[in-house]
CSV table of C-alpha atoms in Angstrom, one decimal:
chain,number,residue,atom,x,y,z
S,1,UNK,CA,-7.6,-3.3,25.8
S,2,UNK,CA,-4.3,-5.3,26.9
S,3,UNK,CA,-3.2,-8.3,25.2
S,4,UNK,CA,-5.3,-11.3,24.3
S,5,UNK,CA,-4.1,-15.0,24.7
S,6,UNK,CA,-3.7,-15.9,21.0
S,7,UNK,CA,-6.7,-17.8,19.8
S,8,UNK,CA,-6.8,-20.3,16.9
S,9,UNK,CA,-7.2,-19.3,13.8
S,10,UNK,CA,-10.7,-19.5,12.8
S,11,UNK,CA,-12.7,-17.4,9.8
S,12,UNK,CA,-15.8,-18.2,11.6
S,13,UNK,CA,-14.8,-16.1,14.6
S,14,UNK,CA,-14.5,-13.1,11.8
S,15,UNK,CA,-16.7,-9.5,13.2
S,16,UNK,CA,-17.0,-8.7,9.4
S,17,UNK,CA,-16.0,-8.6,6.4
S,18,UNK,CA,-13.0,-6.6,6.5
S,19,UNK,CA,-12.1,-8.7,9.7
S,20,UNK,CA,-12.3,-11.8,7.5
S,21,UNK,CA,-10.0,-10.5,4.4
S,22,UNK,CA,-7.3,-9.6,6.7
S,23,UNK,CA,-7.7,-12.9,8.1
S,24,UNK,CA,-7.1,-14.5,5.2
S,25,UNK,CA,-4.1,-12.2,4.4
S,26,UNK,CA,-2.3,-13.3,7.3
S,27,UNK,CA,-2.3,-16.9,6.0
S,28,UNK,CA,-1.2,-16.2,2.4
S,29,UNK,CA,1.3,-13.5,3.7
S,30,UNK,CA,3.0,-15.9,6.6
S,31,UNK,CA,3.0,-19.1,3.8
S,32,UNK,CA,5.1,-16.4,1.6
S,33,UNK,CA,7.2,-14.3,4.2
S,34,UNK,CA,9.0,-18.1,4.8
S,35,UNK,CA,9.6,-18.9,1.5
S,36,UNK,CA,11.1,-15.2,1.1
S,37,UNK,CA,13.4,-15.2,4.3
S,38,UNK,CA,15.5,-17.3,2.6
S,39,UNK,CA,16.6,-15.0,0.3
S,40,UNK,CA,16.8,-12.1,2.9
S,41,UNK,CA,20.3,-11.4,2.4
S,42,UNK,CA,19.8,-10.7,-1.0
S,43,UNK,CA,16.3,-8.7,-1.5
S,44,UNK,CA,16.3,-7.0,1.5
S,45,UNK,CA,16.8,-3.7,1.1
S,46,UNK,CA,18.8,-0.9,3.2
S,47,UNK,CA,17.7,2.7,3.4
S,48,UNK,CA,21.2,4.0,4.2
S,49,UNK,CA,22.8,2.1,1.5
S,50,UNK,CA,20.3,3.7,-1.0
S,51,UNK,CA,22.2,6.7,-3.1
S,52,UNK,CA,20.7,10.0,-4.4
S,53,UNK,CA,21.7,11.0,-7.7
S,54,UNK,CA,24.6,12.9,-8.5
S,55,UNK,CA,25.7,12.8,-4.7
S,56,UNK,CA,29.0,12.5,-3.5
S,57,UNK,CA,30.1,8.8,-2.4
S,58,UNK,CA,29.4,7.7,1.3
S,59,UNK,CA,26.5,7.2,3.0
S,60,UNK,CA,24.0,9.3,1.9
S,61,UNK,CA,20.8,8.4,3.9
S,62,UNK,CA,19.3,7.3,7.6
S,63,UNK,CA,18.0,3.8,8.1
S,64,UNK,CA,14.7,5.4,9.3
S,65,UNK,CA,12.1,6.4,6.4
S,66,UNK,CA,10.6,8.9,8.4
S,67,UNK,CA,13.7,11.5,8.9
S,68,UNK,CA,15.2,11.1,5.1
S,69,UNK,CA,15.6,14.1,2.9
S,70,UNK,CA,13.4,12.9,0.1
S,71,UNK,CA,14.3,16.5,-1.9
S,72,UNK,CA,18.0,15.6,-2.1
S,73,UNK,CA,16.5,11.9,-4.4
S,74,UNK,CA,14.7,14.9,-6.6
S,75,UNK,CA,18.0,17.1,-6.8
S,76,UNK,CA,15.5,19.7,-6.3
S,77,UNK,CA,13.1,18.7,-8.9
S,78,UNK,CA,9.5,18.7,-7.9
S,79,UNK,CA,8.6,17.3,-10.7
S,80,UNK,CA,8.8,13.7,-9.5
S,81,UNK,CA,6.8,14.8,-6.1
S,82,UNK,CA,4.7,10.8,-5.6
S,83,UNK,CA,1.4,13.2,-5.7
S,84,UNK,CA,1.9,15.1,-8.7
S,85,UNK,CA,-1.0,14.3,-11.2
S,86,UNK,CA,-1.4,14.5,-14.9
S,87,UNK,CA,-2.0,18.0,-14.4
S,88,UNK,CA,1.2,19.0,-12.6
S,89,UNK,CA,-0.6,19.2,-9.7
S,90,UNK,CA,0.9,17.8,-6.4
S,91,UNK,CA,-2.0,18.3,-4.4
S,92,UNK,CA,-4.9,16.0,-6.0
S,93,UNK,CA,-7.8,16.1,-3.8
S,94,UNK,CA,-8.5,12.5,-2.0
S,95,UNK,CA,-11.6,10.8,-1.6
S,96,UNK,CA,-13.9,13.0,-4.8
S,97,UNK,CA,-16.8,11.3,-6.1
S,98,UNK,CA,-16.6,14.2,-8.9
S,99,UNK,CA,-15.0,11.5,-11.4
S,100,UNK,CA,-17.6,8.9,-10.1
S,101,UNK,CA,-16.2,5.2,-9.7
S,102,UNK,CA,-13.6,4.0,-12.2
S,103,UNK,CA,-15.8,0.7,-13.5
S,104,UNK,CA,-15.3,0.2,-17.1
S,105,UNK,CA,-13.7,-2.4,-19.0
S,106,UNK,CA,-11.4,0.0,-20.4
S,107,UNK,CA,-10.2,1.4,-17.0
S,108,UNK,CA,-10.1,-2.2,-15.1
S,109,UNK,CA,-8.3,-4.9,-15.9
S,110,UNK,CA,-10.0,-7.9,-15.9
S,111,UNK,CA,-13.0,-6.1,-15.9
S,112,UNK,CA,-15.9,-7.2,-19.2
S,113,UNK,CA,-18.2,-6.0,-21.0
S,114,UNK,CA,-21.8,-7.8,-21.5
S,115,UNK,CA,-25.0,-6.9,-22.3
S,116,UNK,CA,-24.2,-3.6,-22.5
S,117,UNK,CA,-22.5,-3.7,-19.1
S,118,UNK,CA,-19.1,-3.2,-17.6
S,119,UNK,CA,-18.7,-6.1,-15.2
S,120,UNK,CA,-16.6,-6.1,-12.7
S,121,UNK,CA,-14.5,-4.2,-10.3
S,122,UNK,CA,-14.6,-0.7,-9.4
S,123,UNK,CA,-11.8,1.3,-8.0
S,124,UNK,CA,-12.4,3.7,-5.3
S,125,UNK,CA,-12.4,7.3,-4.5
S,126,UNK,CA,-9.5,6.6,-2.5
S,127,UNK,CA,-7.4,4.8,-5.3
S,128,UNK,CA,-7.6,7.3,-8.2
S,129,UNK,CA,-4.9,10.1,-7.7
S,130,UNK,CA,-2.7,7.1,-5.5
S,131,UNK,CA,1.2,9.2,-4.9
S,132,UNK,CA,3.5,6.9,-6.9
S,133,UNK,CA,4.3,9.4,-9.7
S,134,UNK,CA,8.1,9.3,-8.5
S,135,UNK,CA,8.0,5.5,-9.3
S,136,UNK,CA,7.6,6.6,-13.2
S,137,UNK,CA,11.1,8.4,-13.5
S,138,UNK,CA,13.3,6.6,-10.7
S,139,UNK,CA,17.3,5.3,-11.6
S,140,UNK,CA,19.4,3.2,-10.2
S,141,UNK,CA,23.1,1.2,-10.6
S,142,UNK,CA,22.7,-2.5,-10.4
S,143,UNK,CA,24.6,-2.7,-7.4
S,144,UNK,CA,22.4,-0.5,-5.6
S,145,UNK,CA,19.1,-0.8,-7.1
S,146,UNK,CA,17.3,-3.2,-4.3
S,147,UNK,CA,18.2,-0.4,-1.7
S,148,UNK,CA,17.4,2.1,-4.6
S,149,UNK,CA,14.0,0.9,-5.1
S,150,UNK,CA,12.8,0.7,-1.4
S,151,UNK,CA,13.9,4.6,-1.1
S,152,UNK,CA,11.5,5.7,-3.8
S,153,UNK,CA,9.2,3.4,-2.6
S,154,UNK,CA,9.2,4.4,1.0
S,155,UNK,CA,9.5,8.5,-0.3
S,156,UNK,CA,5.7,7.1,-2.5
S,157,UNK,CA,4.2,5.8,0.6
S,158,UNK,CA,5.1,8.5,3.0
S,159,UNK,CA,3.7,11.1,0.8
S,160,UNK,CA,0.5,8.6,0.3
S,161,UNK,CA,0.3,8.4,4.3
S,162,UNK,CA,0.6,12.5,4.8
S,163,UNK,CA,-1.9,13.0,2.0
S,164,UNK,CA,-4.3,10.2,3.0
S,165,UNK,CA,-4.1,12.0,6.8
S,166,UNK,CA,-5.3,15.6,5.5
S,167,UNK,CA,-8.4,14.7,3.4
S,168,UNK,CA,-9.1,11.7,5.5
S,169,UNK,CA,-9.7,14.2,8.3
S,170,UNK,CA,-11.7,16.5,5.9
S,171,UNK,CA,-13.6,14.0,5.4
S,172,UNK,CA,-14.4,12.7,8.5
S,173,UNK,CA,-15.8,16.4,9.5
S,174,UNK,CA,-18.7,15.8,7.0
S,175,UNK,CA,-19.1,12.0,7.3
S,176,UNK,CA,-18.5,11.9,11.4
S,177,UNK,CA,-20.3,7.9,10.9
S,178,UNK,CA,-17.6,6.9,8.8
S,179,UNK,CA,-16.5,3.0,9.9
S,180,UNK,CA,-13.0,4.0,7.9
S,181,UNK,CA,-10.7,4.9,10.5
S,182,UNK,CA,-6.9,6.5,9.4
S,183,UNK,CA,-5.1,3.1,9.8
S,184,UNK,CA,-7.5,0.9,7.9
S,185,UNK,CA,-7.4,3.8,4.8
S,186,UNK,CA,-3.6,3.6,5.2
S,187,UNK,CA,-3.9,-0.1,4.9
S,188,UNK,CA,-5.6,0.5,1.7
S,189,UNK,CA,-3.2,2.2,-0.1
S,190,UNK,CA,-0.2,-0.1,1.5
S,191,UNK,CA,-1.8,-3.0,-0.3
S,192,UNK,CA,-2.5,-0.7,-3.7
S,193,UNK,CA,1.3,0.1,-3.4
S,194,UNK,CA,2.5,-3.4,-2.7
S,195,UNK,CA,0.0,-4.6,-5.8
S,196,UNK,CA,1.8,-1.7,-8.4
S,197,UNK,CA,5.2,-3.3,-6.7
S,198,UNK,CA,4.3,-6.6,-7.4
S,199,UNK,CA,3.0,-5.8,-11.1
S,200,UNK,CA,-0.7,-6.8,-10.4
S,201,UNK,CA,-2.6,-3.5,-9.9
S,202,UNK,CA,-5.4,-3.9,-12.0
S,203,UNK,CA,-6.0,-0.4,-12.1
S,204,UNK,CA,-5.5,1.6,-15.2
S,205,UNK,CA,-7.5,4.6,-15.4
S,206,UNK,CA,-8.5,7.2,-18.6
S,207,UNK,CA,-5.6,7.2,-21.9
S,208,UNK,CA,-3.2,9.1,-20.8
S,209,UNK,CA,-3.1,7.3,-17.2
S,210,UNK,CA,-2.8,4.0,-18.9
S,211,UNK,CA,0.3,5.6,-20.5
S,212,UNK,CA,1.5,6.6,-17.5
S,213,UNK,CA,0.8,3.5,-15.7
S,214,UNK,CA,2.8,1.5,-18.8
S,215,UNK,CA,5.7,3.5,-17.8
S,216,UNK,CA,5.8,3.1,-14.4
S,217,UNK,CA,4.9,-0.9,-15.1
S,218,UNK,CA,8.2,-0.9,-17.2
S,219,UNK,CA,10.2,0.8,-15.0
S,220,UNK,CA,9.8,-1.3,-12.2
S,221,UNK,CA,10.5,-4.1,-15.0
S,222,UNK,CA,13.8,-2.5,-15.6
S,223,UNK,CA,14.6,-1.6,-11.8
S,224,UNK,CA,13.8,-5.6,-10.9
S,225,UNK,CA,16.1,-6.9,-13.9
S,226,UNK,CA,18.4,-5.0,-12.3
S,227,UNK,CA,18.1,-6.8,-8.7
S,228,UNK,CA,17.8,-10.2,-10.9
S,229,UNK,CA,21.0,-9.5,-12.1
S,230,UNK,CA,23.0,-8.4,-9.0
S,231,UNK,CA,22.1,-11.8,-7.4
S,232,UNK,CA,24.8,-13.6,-6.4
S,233,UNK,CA,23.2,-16.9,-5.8
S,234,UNK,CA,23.2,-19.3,-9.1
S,235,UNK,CA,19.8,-21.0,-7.2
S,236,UNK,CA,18.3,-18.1,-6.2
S,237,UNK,CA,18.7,-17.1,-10.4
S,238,UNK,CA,17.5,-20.4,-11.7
S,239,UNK,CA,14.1,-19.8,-9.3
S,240,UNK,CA,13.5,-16.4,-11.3
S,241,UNK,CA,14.9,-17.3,-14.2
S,242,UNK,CA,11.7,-18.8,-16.2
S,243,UNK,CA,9.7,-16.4,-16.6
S,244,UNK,CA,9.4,-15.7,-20.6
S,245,UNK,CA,8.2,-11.9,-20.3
S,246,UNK,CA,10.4,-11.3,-17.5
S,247,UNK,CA,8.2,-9.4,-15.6
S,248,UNK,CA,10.0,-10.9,-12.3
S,249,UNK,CA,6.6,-11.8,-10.6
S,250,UNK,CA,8.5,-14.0,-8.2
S,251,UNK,CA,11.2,-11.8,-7.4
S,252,UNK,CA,9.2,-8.8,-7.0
S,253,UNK,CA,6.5,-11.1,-4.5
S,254,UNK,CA,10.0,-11.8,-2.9
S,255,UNK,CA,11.1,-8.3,-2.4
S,256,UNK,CA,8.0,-7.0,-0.9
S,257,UNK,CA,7.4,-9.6,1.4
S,258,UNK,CA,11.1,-8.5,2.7
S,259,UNK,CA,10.9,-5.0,2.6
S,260,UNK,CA,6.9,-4.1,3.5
S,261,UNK,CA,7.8,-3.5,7.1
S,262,UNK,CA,9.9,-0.4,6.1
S,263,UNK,CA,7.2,0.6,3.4
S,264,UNK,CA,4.8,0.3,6.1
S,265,UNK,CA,6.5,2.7,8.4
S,266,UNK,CA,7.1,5.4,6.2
S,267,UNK,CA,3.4,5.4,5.3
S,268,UNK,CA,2.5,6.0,9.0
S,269,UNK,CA,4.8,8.2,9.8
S,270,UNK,CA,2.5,11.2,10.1
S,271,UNK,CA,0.1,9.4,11.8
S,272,UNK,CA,-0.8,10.7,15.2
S,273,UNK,CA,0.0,8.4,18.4
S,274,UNK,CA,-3.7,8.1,19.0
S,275,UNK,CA,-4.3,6.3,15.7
S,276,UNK,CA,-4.8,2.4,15.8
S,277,UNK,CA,-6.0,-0.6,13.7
S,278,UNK,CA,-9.2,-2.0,13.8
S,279,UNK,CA,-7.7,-5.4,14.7
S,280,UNK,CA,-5.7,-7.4,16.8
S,281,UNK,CA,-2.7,-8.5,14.8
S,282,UNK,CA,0.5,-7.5,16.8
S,283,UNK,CA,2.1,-10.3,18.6
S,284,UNK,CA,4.4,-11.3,21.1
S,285,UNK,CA,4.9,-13.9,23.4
S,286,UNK,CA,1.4,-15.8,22.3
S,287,UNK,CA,-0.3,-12.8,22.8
S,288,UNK,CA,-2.1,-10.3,20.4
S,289,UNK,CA,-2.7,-6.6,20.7
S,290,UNK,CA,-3.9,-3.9,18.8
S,291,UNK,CA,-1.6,-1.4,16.8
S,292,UNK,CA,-2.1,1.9,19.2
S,293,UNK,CA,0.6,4.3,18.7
S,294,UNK,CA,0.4,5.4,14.6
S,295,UNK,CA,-0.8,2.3,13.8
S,296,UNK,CA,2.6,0.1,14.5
S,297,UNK,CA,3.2,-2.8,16.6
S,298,UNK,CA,4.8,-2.4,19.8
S,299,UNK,CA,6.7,-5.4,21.9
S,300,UNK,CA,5.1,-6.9,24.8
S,301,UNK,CA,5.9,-3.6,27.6
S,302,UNK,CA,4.0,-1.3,24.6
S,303,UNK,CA,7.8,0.6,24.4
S,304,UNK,CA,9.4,-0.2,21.6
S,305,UNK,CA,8.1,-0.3,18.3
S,306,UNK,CA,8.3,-3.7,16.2
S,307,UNK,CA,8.7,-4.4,12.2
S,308,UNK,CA,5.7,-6.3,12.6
S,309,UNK,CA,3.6,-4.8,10.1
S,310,UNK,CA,-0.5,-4.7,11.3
S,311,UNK,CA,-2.2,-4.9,8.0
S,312,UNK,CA,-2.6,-8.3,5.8
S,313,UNK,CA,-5.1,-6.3,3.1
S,314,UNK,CA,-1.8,-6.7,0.8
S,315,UNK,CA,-2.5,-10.6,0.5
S,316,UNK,CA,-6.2,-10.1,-0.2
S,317,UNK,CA,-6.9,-10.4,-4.0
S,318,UNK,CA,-7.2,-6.0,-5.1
S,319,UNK,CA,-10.8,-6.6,-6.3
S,320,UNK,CA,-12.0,-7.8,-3.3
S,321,UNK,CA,-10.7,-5.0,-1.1
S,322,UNK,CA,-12.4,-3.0,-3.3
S,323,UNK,CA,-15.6,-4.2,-3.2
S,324,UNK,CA,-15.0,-3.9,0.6
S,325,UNK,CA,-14.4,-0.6,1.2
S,326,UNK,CA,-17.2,0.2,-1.8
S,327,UNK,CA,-19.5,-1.6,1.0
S,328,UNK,CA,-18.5,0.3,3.6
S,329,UNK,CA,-18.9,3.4,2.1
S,330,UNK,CA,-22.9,2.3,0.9
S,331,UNK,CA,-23.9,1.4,4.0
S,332,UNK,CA,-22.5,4.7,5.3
S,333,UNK,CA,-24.8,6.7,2.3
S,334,UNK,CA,-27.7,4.1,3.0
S,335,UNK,CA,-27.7,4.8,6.5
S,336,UNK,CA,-27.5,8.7,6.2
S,337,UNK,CA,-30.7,8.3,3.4
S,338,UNK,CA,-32.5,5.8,5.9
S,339,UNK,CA,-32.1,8.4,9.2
S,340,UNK,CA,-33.4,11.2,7.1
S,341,UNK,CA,-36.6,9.2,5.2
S,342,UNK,CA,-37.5,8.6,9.4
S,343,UNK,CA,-36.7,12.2,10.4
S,344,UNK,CA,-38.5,13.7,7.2
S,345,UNK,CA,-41.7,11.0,8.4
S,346,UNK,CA,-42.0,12.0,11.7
S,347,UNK,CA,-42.6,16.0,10.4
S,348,UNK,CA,-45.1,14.9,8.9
């Protein structure tokens, strides 16, 4: 379908659910993207200003997330592959029920215990073995650390994105009904990502991944101390400045807003041309159009791709995309159980 004539905003004209969230993600995510251009020239990072370690001075890296040498950030070491899980094992398999839903108290933030029963949010299939392992170990210089940190990230996301696109299409050959389609699951993990980013993934998993997710919490402490510290704005310090804990909520919100579009690509960069996103969000000219070629905006002649990124899930509250896709995937089961109660009837 071409473009549409941009209608006004309305929730009431939502299709579903999912339709509504990202809705109301584009509203919280346009109200912050202006508060955050403002401080472009200092958050916004640069892929080819971004060092490797223990590489020679010079530029070390392309602008473009999809066609960087992620081994040469390792120095060979695939022990800081984003998949690798607590086993050692980079190749985690996506999308397993065999750990059941992560529900309890103990394993969700936020999540309570009464009468007897965890209340709460439940994390999916999808968001259990998430690749962001890299995130745990990265370094960086002070002067170098916004570009530094939007590497790694981007190297996480890819990884996520090529991972995501194998047992996502495993899965579709058993579950051929499945509403999920490759973008919107790639959506789901960019918001994940931008939540760990942003320090409010309320995910924290068995013992030993709560360790593991403390030390990737305080690393991206560190890493952001370090872009709080290279700022060369007095104002822009005094804004970021009051937070006791100096977990840099504000400056981290900051930096994503800034930097998702190039987060966004490296997660769909093996995406195949053919892949699009459930709704109409690119825009141009007062029009709006569907993401078609690997889920990325084009401009208005559908040539050149845009840094418009598709996806608002990443300004929907983490517990409510949850429930969402935990929907989606019931009435998926609950329609399989219904078709074969009716075929098992009429046999009889």
């Amino acid at each position: 379908m071409g473009p549409q004539k941009r209608p006004e905003h309305r929730y009431d004209q939502a299709t579903d659910a999912k339709d509504l969230l990202d809705m109301i993600g584009k509203d919280v995510h346009d109200q912050v993207k202006n508060d955050a251009d403002n401080y472009k020239s200092q958050l916004k990072g640069n892929l080819s200003e971004a060092r490797f370690e223990n590489e020679p001075n010079g530029q070390q890296t392309e602008n473009d997330p999809c066609k960087l040498d992620y081994t040469k950030r390792l120095n060979g070491n695939n022990n800081r592959h984003p998949c690798t899980n607590l086993k050692g094992n980079a190749n985690e398999e996506r999308f397993s029920d065999t750990l059941g839903g992560q529900c309890t108290n103990k394993k969700i933030k936020g999540n309570k215990y009464i009468d007897r029963k965890d209340v709460g949010a439940c994390a999916p299939y999808r968001r259990l073995h998430l690749c962001d392992y890299n995130l745990e170990k990265m370094g960086t210089t002070k002067s170098k650390a916004r570009h530094d940190l939007l590497l790694d990230v981007c190297y996480a996301a890819k990884e996520e994105g090529a991972s995501l696109k194998n047992y996502h299409a495993q899965h579709q050959l058993t579950n051929k009904d499945s509403a999920s389609q490759l973008c919107t699951v790639l959506a789901r993990s960019f918001a994940d990502i931008g939540d760990i980013v942003r320090g409010r993934d309320i995910f924290r998993g068995n013992d030993e991944e709560k360790k593991q997710r403390k030390k990737l919490e305080n690393n991206l402490k560190t890493i952001f101390k370090k872009i709080y510290d290279n700022l060369k704005d007095s104002t822009l310090q005094d804004k970021y400045k009051d937070e006791k804990d100096r977990n840099y909520y504000q400056l981290r919100e900051d930096w994503w807003a800034l930097n998702r579009d190039q987060v966004w690509k490296a997660l769909t960069c093996n995406a195949d041309d053919s892949n699009r996103y459930f709704r109409q969000t690119c825009n141009d000219n007062e029009s709006l159009s569907h993401a078609i070629h690997k889920c990325r905006c084009k401009d208005k002649n559908f040539i050149n791709e845009t840094d418009q990124v598709p996806t608002y899930f990443d300004y929907v509250p983490q517990y409510l995309r949850w429930f969402e896709e935990w929907a989606e995937d019931f009435c998926r089961k609950r329609k399989h159980k219904l078709q074969n109660a009716i075929k098992k009837m009429s046999l009889q």
